[in-house]
Coordinates of C-alpha atoms in Angstrom, one line a residue:
M1 CA 0.7 30.2 -16.0
I2 CA -1.7 29.3 -13.4
Q3 CA -4.4 31.9 -12.8
C4 CA -6.6 30.0 -10.3
V5 CA -6.7 27.2 -7.8
N6 CA -9.6 25.1 -7.1
F7 CA -10.4 22.3 -4.6
V8 CA -12.8 19.8 -6.1
S9 CA -15.1 17.6 -4.1
Q10 CA -17.0 14.7 -5.6
S11 CA -20.2 16.9 -6.2
L12 CA -17.9 19.6 -8.0
N13 CA -18.5 22.1 -5.2
I14 CA -15.5 24.6 -5.1
L15 CA -14.7 25.0 -1.4
S16 CA -12.3 27.8 -1.9
R17 CA -11.5 30.5 -4.5
N18 CA -8.6 32.8 -5.1
S19 CA -10.4 35.9 -3.8
E20 CA -7.5 36.9 -1.4
K21 CA -3.8 37.7 -2.0
L22 CA -3.0 34.7 -0.5
L23 CA -5.2 31.3 -0.6
V24 CA -4.8 28.6 1.7
L25 CA -6.6 25.2 1.4
A26 CA -6.3 22.8 4.2
K27 CA -7.1 19.4 5.3
N28 CA -6.8 17.6 8.7
I29 CA -4.1 19.9 10.0
N30 CA -3.8 19.2 13.8
T31 CA -3.5 22.7 14.8
E32 CA -5.6 25.7 15.7
N33 CA -5.8 28.9 13.6
F34 CA -4.2 27.2 10.8
D35 CA -4.7 29.9 8.1
I36 CA -3.2 32.5 10.2
K37 CA -0.2 30.5 10.9
V38 CA 0.4 29.3 7.4
K39 CA 0.3 32.8 5.9
G40 CA 2.7 34.1 8.2
E41 CA 5.0 31.1 7.8
Y42 CA 4.7 31.5 4.2
Q43 CA 5.6 35.0 3.9
A44 CA 8.4 34.5 6.3
K45 CA 9.9 31.1 6.0
G46 CA 8.4 29.5 2.7
L47 CA 6.3 27.0 4.7
K48 CA 9.4 25.2 6.2
S49 CA 7.7 24.6 9.5
G50 CA 4.9 23.0 7.6
Y51 CA 7.2 19.8 7.0
N52 CA 7.1 19.2 10.8
Y53 CA 3.2 18.5 11.0
K54 CA 2.5 14.8 11.8
G55 CA -0.4 12.6 11.0
T56 CA -2.6 12.7 8.0
W57 CA -2.9 16.1 6.3
W58 CA -2.3 18.2 3.2
F59 CA -2.4 22.0 2.3
C60 CA -2.1 24.2 -0.9
V61 CA -0.9 27.7 -0.8
W62 CA -1.2 30.3 -3.6
D63 CA 0.6 33.5 -3.6
K64 CA -1.4 35.6 -6.1
E65 CA 1.1 38.3 -6.3
K66 CA 4.1 35.9 -6.9
K67 CA 2.0 33.5 -9.1
T68 CA 3.5 30.6 -6.9
V69 CA 1.6 27.5 -5.9
K70 CA 2.8 25.2 -3.2
L71 CA 0.9 21.8 -2.7
I72 CA 2.4 19.7 0.3
R73 CA 0.9 16.7 1.9
D74 CA 1.9 14.3 4.8
K75 CA 5.1 12.3 5.1
H76 CA 3.3 8.9 5.1
G77 CA -0.4 8.8 5.7
Y78 CA -3.8 7.7 4.2
T79 CA -4.1 10.8 1.9
S80 CA -5.1 10.8 -1.6
I81 CA -4.2 13.8 -3.4
F82 CA -4.8 14.1 -7.3
Y83 CA -4.2 17.1 -9.6
L84 CA -5.2 18.2 -13.1
I85 CA -3.8 21.4 -14.8
T86 CA -6.1 22.7 -17.7
D87 CA -7.3 26.3 -19.0
Q88 CA -4.6 27.9 -16.5
T89 CA -6.3 26.4 -13.5
L90 CA -4.9 23.9 -11.0
Y91 CA -7.7 21.4 -9.8
I92 CA -7.0 19.7 -6.7
S93 CA -9.0 16.6 -5.4
E94 CA -8.9 13.9 -3.0
D95 CA -10.4 11.5 -5.7
I96 CA -9.8 11.0 -9.5
Q97 CA -13.7 10.8 -10.1
S98 CA -14.2 14.4 -9.6
L99 CA -11.4 15.5 -11.8
L100 CA -12.6 13.5 -14.6
K101 CA -15.7 15.6 -14.4
I102 CA -13.6 18.5 -15.1
K103 CA -11.8 17.1 -18.1
K104 CA -12.1 13.6 -20.0
T105 CA -8.5 12.5 -20.5
T106 CA -6.9 9.5 -22.3
L107 CA -5.6 6.3 -20.6
N108 CA -2.2 5.9 -19.6
L109 CA -1.8 2.5 -21.4
K110 CA 2.0 2.1 -20.5
R111 CA 1.1 2.1 -16.8
I112 CA -1.9 0.0 -16.9
A113 CA 0.2 -2.5 -18.8
A114 CA 3.1 -2.1 -16.3
L115 CA 0.8 -2.9 -13.3
M116 CA 0.3 -6.3 -14.8
I117 CA 4.0 -7.2 -14.3
F118 CA 4.8 -5.3 -11.0
Y119 CA 3.6 -3.4 -8.1
K120 CA 4.6 0.2 -9.2
T121 CA 6.4 2.3 -11.8
D122 CA 9.4 4.8 -11.5
E123 CA 6.9 7.6 -12.4
V124 CA 5.7 8.3 -8.9
T125 CA 2.9 11.0 -9.9
Q126 CA 1.4 8.7 -12.7
T127 CA -2.1 7.5 -12.5
H128 CA -4.0 5.4 -15.0
F129 CA -4.8 8.8 -16.8
N130 CA -2.5 10.8 -18.8
E131 CA -3.4 14.3 -17.6
I132 CA -4.4 13.4 -14.0
H133 CA -1.3 13.0 -11.6
S134 CA -1.1 11.8 -7.9
L135 CA 1.1 13.6 -5.2
P136 CA 2.8 10.9 -3.3
A137 CA 3.6 10.9 0.4
G138 CA 6.5 12.8 1.4
Y139 CA 6.4 14.9 -1.6
E140 CA 5.6 18.5 -2.5
L141 CA 4.4 20.3 -5.7
I142 CA 5.8 23.6 -6.6
I143 CA 4.5 25.8 -9.7
Q144 CA 6.2 29.0 -10.5
E145 CA 5.6 30.8 -13.7
K146 CA 5.8 28.1 -16.2
K147 CA 7.8 25.5 -14.2
L148 CA 6.2 22.7 -12.3
E149 CA 8.5 20.8 -9.9
I150 CA 8.0 17.5 -7.9
K151 CA 10.1 17.4 -4.7
R152 CA 10.7 14.9 -2.2
Y153 CA 11.1 16.4 1.3
W154 CA 11.1 13.5 3.5
F155 CA 14.1 11.1 3.6
P156 CA 13.8 8.5 6.5
E157 CA 16.5 6.4 5.1
N158 CA 18.9 9.1 6.0
T159 CA 18.1 8.4 9.8
I160 CA 21.4 7.8 11.8
T161 CA 21.8 4.1 12.7
K162 CA 21.7 3.4 16.7
K163 CA 24.1 1.0 18.1
Y164 CA 23.0 -0.7 21.4
S165 CA 24.8 -3.6 23.2
N166 CA 21.6 -5.1 24.0
T167 CA 18.8 -5.6 21.3
N168 CA 16.0 -5.6 23.9
E169 CA 16.6 -1.9 24.2
Y170 CA 15.6 -1.2 20.5
A171 CA 12.4 -3.1 21.1
E172 CA 11.6 -1.1 24.3
E173 CA 12.1 2.1 22.7
L174 CA 10.0 1.2 19.5
Y175 CA 7.2 0.0 21.6
L176 CA 6.8 3.2 23.5
I177 CA 6.9 4.9 19.8
F178 CA 4.4 2.5 18.5
E179 CA 2.1 2.8 21.3
N180 CA 2.1 6.5 21.1
S181 CA 1.3 6.1 17.3
V182 CA -1.7 4.0 18.3
K183 CA -2.8 6.5 21.0
K184 CA -2.6 9.4 18.8
A185 CA -4.8 7.6 16.1
L186 CA -7.3 6.8 18.8
D187 CA -7.5 10.2 20.4
K188 CA -10.3 11.9 18.4
S189 CA -12.2 8.7 17.8
V190 CA -15.7 7.9 19.2
K191 CA -16.2 4.5 17.5
P192 CA -12.8 3.0 16.6
A193 CA -12.3 -0.1 14.5
S194 CA -9.6 -2.2 13.3
M195 CA -8.6 -4.6 10.6
L196 CA -7.4 -7.8 12.2
S197 CA -6.0 -10.7 9.9
G198 CA -4.4 -12.7 12.8
G199 CA -1.0 -11.7 11.6
L200 CA 1.8 -10.2 13.5
D201 CA 1.3 -6.6 12.5
S202 CA -2.6 -6.0 12.5
S203 CA -2.8 -8.1 15.7
S204 CA -0.3 -5.9 17.5
V205 CA -2.1 -2.7 16.5
V206 CA -5.4 -4.4 17.7
C207 CA -3.7 -5.5 21.2
V208 CA -2.3 -2.0 21.8
A209 CA -5.5 -0.4 20.9
A210 CA -7.6 -2.5 22.8
N211 CA -5.2 -2.2 25.9
L212 CA -5.4 1.7 25.7
L213 CA -9.2 1.6 25.2
Q214 CA -9.9 -0.6 27.9
K215 CA -8.2 1.9 30.4
A216 CA -10.6 4.4 29.2
N217 CA -13.6 2.0 29.4
K218 CA -14.0 2.0 25.7
N219 CA -14.5 -0.8 23.1
L220 CA -12.9 -1.6 19.8
E221 CA -14.5 -3.7 16.8
T222 CA -12.4 -5.6 14.5
Y223 CA -13.0 -6.9 11.0
T224 CA -11.6 -10.1 10.0
H225 CA -12.0 -11.5 6.3
I226 CA -12.1 -15.3 6.5
P227 CA -12.5 -18.1 3.8
L228 CA -15.9 -19.1 2.6
F229 CA -14.9 -22.6 1.3
G230 CA -12.5 -23.7 4.1
N231 CA -8.6 -23.2 4.6
E232 CA -7.4 -26.3 2.5
Y233 CA -6.6 -24.1 -0.6
S234 CA -3.3 -22.8 0.8
T235 CA -0.8 -25.6 -0.3
K236 CA 2.6 -23.9 0.6
S237 CA 4.2 -25.0 3.8
H238 CA 5.1 -21.6 4.9
R239 CA 1.6 -20.3 4.6
F240 CA -1.8 -21.0 5.8
G241 CA -5.1 -20.0 4.5
D242 CA -7.3 -19.3 7.3
E243 CA -6.0 -17.1 10.3
T244 CA -9.4 -17.4 12.2
E245 CA -7.9 -19.1 15.3
H246 CA -5.0 -16.7 15.5
A247 CA -7.5 -13.8 15.6
K248 CA -9.6 -15.6 18.1
T249 CA -6.7 -15.6 20.3
V250 CA -6.5 -11.8 20.3
L251 CA -10.2 -11.7 21.2
Q252 CA -9.5 -13.9 24.4
K253 CA -7.0 -11.7 25.6
Y254 CA -9.0 -8.5 25.5
S255 CA -12.6 -8.4 26.7
N256 CA -13.4 -5.0 25.0
I257 CA -13.1 -6.3 21.6
K258 CA -16.2 -7.1 19.4
A259 CA -15.4 -9.1 16.3
N260 CA -17.0 -9.0 13.0
W261 CA -16.1 -11.9 10.7
L262 CA -16.4 -11.4 7.2
K263 CA -17.0 -14.3 4.6
S264 CA -18.1 -11.8 2.2
E265 CA -20.5 -14.4 0.7
Q266 CA -22.8 -11.6 -0.8
I267 CA -20.1 -10.1 -3.3
S268 CA -18.2 -12.3 -5.7
P269 CA -14.7 -11.4 -6.8
I270 CA -15.8 -10.3 -10.1
K271 CA -18.6 -8.0 -8.7
G272 CA -15.8 -6.8 -6.2
L273 CA -13.6 -5.6 -9.0
E274 CA -16.5 -3.5 -10.4
K275 CA -17.4 -2.1 -6.8
Y276 CA -13.7 -1.3 -6.2
L277 CA -13.4 0.6 -9.6
E278 CA -16.3 2.7 -8.9
I279 CA -14.6 4.2 -6.0
S280 CA -10.9 4.3 -6.7
A281 CA -10.8 4.5 -10.5
E282 CA -7.7 2.6 -10.5
I283 CA -6.5 -0.9 -10.8
I284 CA -4.7 -2.7 -7.9
H285 CA -2.1 -5.1 -7.9
G286 CA -3.9 -7.3 -5.3
A287 CA -7.1 -7.9 -7.5
S288 CA -8.1 -11.0 -5.8
N289 CA -8.5 -9.0 -2.5
A290 CA -10.7 -6.3 -4.1
F291 CA -14.0 -8.1 -3.0
W292 CA -13.3 -8.4 0.6
L293 CA -11.6 -5.0 0.9
Y294 CA -14.7 -3.3 -0.6
D295 CA -17.0 -5.4 1.9
L296 CA -14.8 -4.7 4.8
H297 CA -14.8 -0.9 4.2
L298 CA -18.6 -1.1 3.4
Q299 CA -19.4 -2.8 6.7
A300 CA -17.2 -0.6 8.7
A301 CA -19.2 2.4 7.3
I302 CA -22.7 0.7 7.8
N303 CA -21.6 0.1 11.5
G304 CA -21.0 3.9 12.1
H305 CA -17.3 3.9 12.9
D306 CA -15.2 7.3 12.4
L307 CA -11.7 5.5 12.3
L308 CA -10.4 2.3 10.7
L309 CA -7.0 1.0 11.9
S310 CA -4.7 -1.2 9.9
G311 CA -1.0 -2.6 10.1
E312 CA -0.5 -2.6 6.3
N313 CA 3.1 -1.1 6.7
G314 CA 4.3 -3.5 9.3
N315 CA 6.4 -5.6 7.0
G316 CA 8.6 -2.7 6.3
T317 CA 8.7 -1.4 10.0
I318 CA 8.1 -3.2 13.1
S319 CA 7.9 -6.6 11.5
F320 CA 10.7 -5.9 9.0
D321 CA 12.7 -9.3 8.4
G322 CA 16.1 -7.8 7.7
I323 CA 18.7 -9.4 5.5
R324 CA 20.3 -12.5 6.8
S325 CA 23.2 -12.7 4.6
L326 CA 24.4 -9.3 6.2
L327 CA 24.5 -10.6 9.7
P328 CA 28.1 -10.4 11.2
W329 CA 30.3 -13.6 10.7
N330 CA 30.1 -14.2 14.4
H331 CA 26.4 -14.1 14.8
P332 CA 25.2 -16.8 17.2
F333 CA 23.0 -18.0 14.3
Y334 CA 26.1 -18.6 12.0
S335 CA 27.8 -20.2 14.9
N336 CA 25.4 -23.0 15.0
M337 CA 25.0 -23.4 11.3
P338 CA 28.3 -23.0 9.7
L339 CA 27.2 -24.3 6.3
R340 CA 24.3 -21.6 6.3
R341 CA 27.3 -19.0 6.7
I342 CA 29.0 -20.3 3.7
K343 CA 25.7 -20.2 1.6
D344 CA 24.7 -16.7 2.7
K345 CA 28.2 -15.1 3.0
I346 CA 30.0 -16.6 -0.3
Y347 CA 27.8 -18.7 -2.6
G348 CA 24.7 -16.3 -2.6
P349 CA 26.6 -13.1 -3.3
I350 CA 28.7 -14.7 -6.0
S351 CA 25.6 -16.2 -7.6
H352 CA 23.8 -13.0 -7.5
Q353 CA 26.6 -11.1 -9.1
L354 CA 27.1 -13.5 -11.9
K355 CA 23.4 -13.6 -12.9
S356 CA 23.2 -9.9 -12.8
F357 CA 26.5 -9.8 -15.0
L358 CA 24.8 -12.2 -17.5
N359 CA 21.6 -10.4 -17.3
I360 CA 20.0 -14.0 -16.4
K361 CA 17.7 -13.4 -13.3
E362 CA 15.7 -10.6 -14.6
Q363 CA 15.1 -12.2 -17.8
V364 CA 14.0 -15.5 -16.3
I365 CA 11.7 -13.8 -13.8
L366 CA 10.1 -11.8 -16.5
D367 CA 9.5 -14.7 -19.0
N368 CA 8.1 -16.8 -16.0
Y369 CA 6.0 -14.1 -14.2
P370 CA 2.3 -14.9 -14.6
H371 CA 0.9 -12.2 -16.8
F372 CA -1.4 -12.0 -19.9
L373 CA 0.1 -9.2 -21.9
N374 CA 0.7 -9.5 -25.6
K375 CA 4.5 -10.2 -25.9
N376 CA 4.7 -7.5 -28.5
I377 CA 3.3 -4.9 -26.0
I378 CA 6.2 -5.6 -23.6
C379 CA 8.7 -4.6 -26.2
E380 CA 6.8 -1.7 -27.7
L381 CA 6.1 -0.1 -24.4
D382 CA 9.7 -0.9 -22.9
L383 CA 8.1 -2.8 -20.1
D384 CA 11.0 -5.3 -20.1
E385 CA 13.5 -2.8 -19.5
A386 CA 11.4 -1.1 -16.8
Y387 CA 11.1 -4.5 -15.1
K388 CA 14.6 -5.1 -15.0
S389 CA 15.2 -1.5 -13.7
D390 CA 12.5 -2.0 -11.0
H391 CA 14.1 -5.2 -9.7
S392 CA 17.7 -4.1 -10.0
T393 CA 16.7 -1.3 -7.6
R394 CA 15.6 -3.9 -5.0
S395 CA 19.0 -5.3 -4.9
K396 CA 19.4 -6.0 -1.2
V397 CA 22.6 -4.2 -0.7
S398 CA 21.4 -3.1 2.8
S399 CA 18.5 -3.4 5.2
K400 CA 17.8 0.3 4.7
A401 CA 17.6 -0.1 0.8
K402 CA 15.2 -3.1 1.4
M403 CA 13.1 -1.2 3.9
S404 CA 12.9 1.7 1.3
T405 CA 11.5 -0.5 -1.3
L406 CA 8.8 -1.5 1.1
I407 CA 7.8 1.9 2.4
D408 CA 8.0 3.1 -1.0
L409 CA 5.6 0.5 -2.5
A410 CA 3.1 1.2 0.4
R411 CA 3.5 5.0 -0.4
V412 CA 2.4 4.5 -4.0
S413 CA 0.1 1.4 -3.9
R414 CA -1.3 1.1 -0.6
M415 CA -1.9 4.3 1.1
P416 CA -3.7 6.2 -1.7
P417 CA -6.4 3.8 -2.2
G418 CA -6.9 3.8 1.6
G419 CA -7.6 7.5 1.4
V420 CA -10.0 7.3 -1.3
F421 CA -12.1 4.6 0.5
A422 CA -11.9 6.3 3.7
K423 CA -13.2 9.6 2.1
H424 CA -15.8 7.8 0.1
F425 CA -17.2 6.0 3.1
G426 CA -16.9 9.0 5.5
Y427 CA -14.3 7.9 8.0
S428 CA -10.6 8.5 8.5
M429 CA -7.8 5.6 8.3
A430 CA -4.6 5.4 10.1
D431 CA -1.8 2.8 10.4
P432 CA 0.2 3.1 13.6
T433 CA 2.8 0.7 12.0
G434 CA 3.3 3.5 9.2
S435 CA 3.3 6.5 11.3
E436 CA 6.4 8.7 10.5
D437 CA 7.9 8.3 14.1
V438 CA 7.7 4.6 13.7
I439 CA 9.2 4.5 10.3
E440 CA 12.2 6.9 11.2
Y441 CA 12.9 4.8 14.2
C442 CA 13.0 1.3 12.3
F443 CA 15.3 3.1 9.8
S444 CA 17.6 3.9 12.8
L445 CA 18.0 0.2 13.5
P446 CA 21.0 -1.9 12.6
N447 CA 20.4 -5.0 10.5
E448 CA 21.0 -7.5 13.3
A449 CA 18.3 -5.9 15.5
F450 CA 15.8 -7.6 13.3
F451 CA 17.0 -11.2 14.0
G452 CA 16.9 -13.4 17.1
T453 CA 20.0 -15.3 18.2
K454 CA 18.7 -18.5 16.5
G455 CA 18.0 -16.5 13.4
C456 CA 14.5 -16.0 13.7
T457 CA 13.3 -12.9 11.7
R458 CA 11.1 -10.1 12.6
N459 CA 12.7 -10.2 16.1
I460 CA 11.9 -6.5 17.0
A461 CA 8.2 -7.2 16.9
R462 CA 8.3 -10.4 18.5
T463 CA 10.3 -8.8 21.4
M464 CA 8.5 -5.6 22.0
M465 CA 5.1 -7.4 21.9
K466 CA 6.2 -10.2 24.4
G467 CA 3.5 -10.4 27.1
R468 CA 1.3 -8.0 25.0
L469 CA 0.4 -10.3 22.1
P470 CA -1.0 -13.8 22.3
E471 CA 2.2 -16.3 22.1
K472 CA 0.4 -18.3 19.2
I473 CA 0.9 -15.2 17.1
R474 CA 4.0 -13.8 18.5
T475 CA 6.1 -16.8 17.9
E476 CA 4.1 -17.8 14.5
L477 CA 6.7 -18.6 11.7
K478 CA 4.2 -19.0 8.9
F479 CA 2.6 -16.2 7.0
G480 CA -1.1 -15.9 6.4
L481 CA -2.4 -16.1 2.7
Q482 CA -5.1 -13.7 2.1
S483 CA -8.0 -14.8 -0.4
S484 CA -6.8 -18.4 0.0
D485 CA -10.2 -19.9 -1.6
I486 CA -10.2 -17.3 -4.3
T487 CA -10.2 -20.0 -6.9
A488 CA -13.3 -21.9 -5.2
R489 CA -15.0 -18.6 -5.0
L490 CA -14.6 -17.9 -9.0
L491 CA -15.6 -21.6 -9.6
N492 CA -18.7 -21.0 -7.6
K493 CA -19.8 -18.5 -10.2
P494 CA -18.0 -19.3 -13.3
H495 CA -20.7 -17.6 -15.5
E496 CA -19.6 -14.2 -14.0
V497 CA -16.0 -14.9 -15.3
D498 CA -17.5 -16.1 -18.6
D499 CA -19.6 -13.0 -19.1
A500 CA -16.7 -10.6 -17.9
L501 CA -14.3 -12.0 -20.4
M502 CA -16.9 -11.9 -23.4
K503 CA -17.3 -8.2 -22.8
I504 CA -13.7 -7.2 -22.3
T505 CA -12.5 -9.3 -25.1
K506 CA -14.5 -7.5 -27.7
N507 CA -12.7 -4.2 -26.7
H508 CA -10.0 -3.0 -29.2
T509 CA -7.8 -1.5 -26.5
F510 CA -8.0 -4.7 -24.4
N511 CA -7.0 -6.8 -27.5
Y512 CA -4.1 -4.4 -28.0
L513 CA -2.8 -4.8 -24.5
F514 CA -3.6 -8.5 -23.8
D515 CA -3.2 -11.9 -25.2
V516 CA -6.9 -12.7 -25.3
K517 CA -6.4 -16.4 -26.5
K518 CA -4.0 -17.1 -23.7
L519 CA -6.2 -15.6 -21.1
Q520 CA -9.2 -17.5 -22.5
N521 CA -7.3 -20.8 -22.4
Y522 CA -6.2 -20.4 -19.0
W523 CA -9.5 -19.9 -17.5
N524 CA -10.9 -22.8 -19.4
L525 CA -8.1 -24.9 -17.9
L526 CA -8.7 -23.7 -14.4
K527 CA -12.4 -24.4 -14.7
I528 CA -11.7 -28.4 -15.1
S529 CA -8.7 -28.1 -12.8
D530 CA -8.5 -29.0 -8.9
P531 CA -9.0 -25.5 -7.2
K532 CA -6.8 -26.6 -4.3
K533 CA -3.8 -27.0 -6.8
A534 CA -4.1 -23.5 -8.3
N535 CA -1.4 -21.0 -8.4
V536 CA -2.9 -18.1 -6.5
G537 CA -0.4 -15.8 -8.3
E538 CA -1.8 -16.9 -11.6
V539 CA -5.4 -16.5 -10.4
N540 CA -4.6 -13.0 -9.3
S541 CA -3.2 -12.2 -12.6
L542 CA -6.3 -13.5 -14.2
L543 CA -8.4 -11.2 -11.9
K544 CA -6.0 -8.2 -12.6
S545 CA -6.3 -8.6 -16.1
I546 CA -10.3 -8.6 -15.9
M547 CA -10.0 -5.6 -13.7
A548 CA -7.9 -3.8 -16.5
G549 CA -10.7 -4.7 -18.8
F550 CA -13.4 -3.3 -16.6
F551 CA -11.3 -0.3 -16.2
I552 CA -10.9 0.3 -19.9
L553 CA -14.6 -0.2 -20.7
K554 CA -15.5 2.3 -18.1
Y555 CA -13.1 5.1 -18.7
E556 CA -12.0 4.8 -22.2

């Protein structure tokens, strides 16, 4: 039974104790006299109205008489909430490092291994430590006597679908909601900044923010990561490795934007992994981005910003690409391409069902997925079954199901690290493409709203940003490739990779999880290969494995 609730900061200062009958801990609640309101609401309504708060927030209430704890957090924000229960005490923290000072706990090897194969696991509260848990966005934790319950309270996928005769109406409505989300994020900021990749989502955030700030006679700074060794390392026809020119078109449109171009030459990919781990205490899927993400956050902090905007959720909201095979048979796109209609409507679904029935697709993907785990570990930890289950839930049966997957992925693997970094560097983060209002509206859109008459995807964003976004970006069909020169950066300092592999491969736990010989052979081959032809997915897996090794050495 819980006897005490403590909020823990990095320095282990206890900010609140259970001195009153009703303890209230709160963070970033956008309302006055919060303690008084919550106390009354808790006693009368069980905090039901708390679910209506918007933005980035969390609060915890402990009723000492009823011995009940309720911990609730925002629907979808850059909030990181971790908890540990030990010695009849619930410890709550916004970072894992603080909780590790309370109690040393064992590593969650299954989660570490699973992350080498896919983005997330079904256990939404798991961290890399067995006794430390995370509370995801849209969830609440309730402890009553000896029962602990994690409940999801926000279900945007249940939003009723809108039906307009003109798809432009969706875009007009969504733009007003999106603009309002940007405005709310900027409201309390004195010196705002934004990530700017040059892609559709971050550029939309920057253009709307710059326009609003320009009217208020204020400026916006942007941070853009660019290649150090050129852009020739992206070899795929649908991607390009340097979005500098796209980002520059945004700067030309608004005179109140100051750009920061980050080549991050002072921090190597290997050093970046260590720096990232020092802050987050968790391994990330995109390990090849760790070095420049750390650098971007650091530079934003050095320049004194109090807000950093992003567009990380855009691919699940404003620039969602829908599911083409679910377009109506009479859609203009199919009228012009009858053979495509047959492929999407008949051949595709039959092929998918056959592969699922024969259990072919998942096994082929798993066998060919670039990872360096020991094969016996995959079976021993049931990762093959978890992988199949994970991919079967991504079945594109509806646009809402596909969108749910993307939002859930951001909820678990993108938003928490942002919260940890923001806390560490002392500013707030916000993503207007991932506000609850934007998410709920996008879930209300029919699948065909995401397509133009010629089958062009991401139609909502392209339509709503017409005249507001440079045409070079608005009409771009290719996607940018982050860390496109990652192989060249590694080969620029090969001794760092050699030293890292030498250290981590001596560790017993690392050898238990990873095929050390396969890992070393891959690196040796990469050193003599043409970096322009390297598979960026395989290189990322190499770095993710090294990051796992660093993590094990640091926290085992």
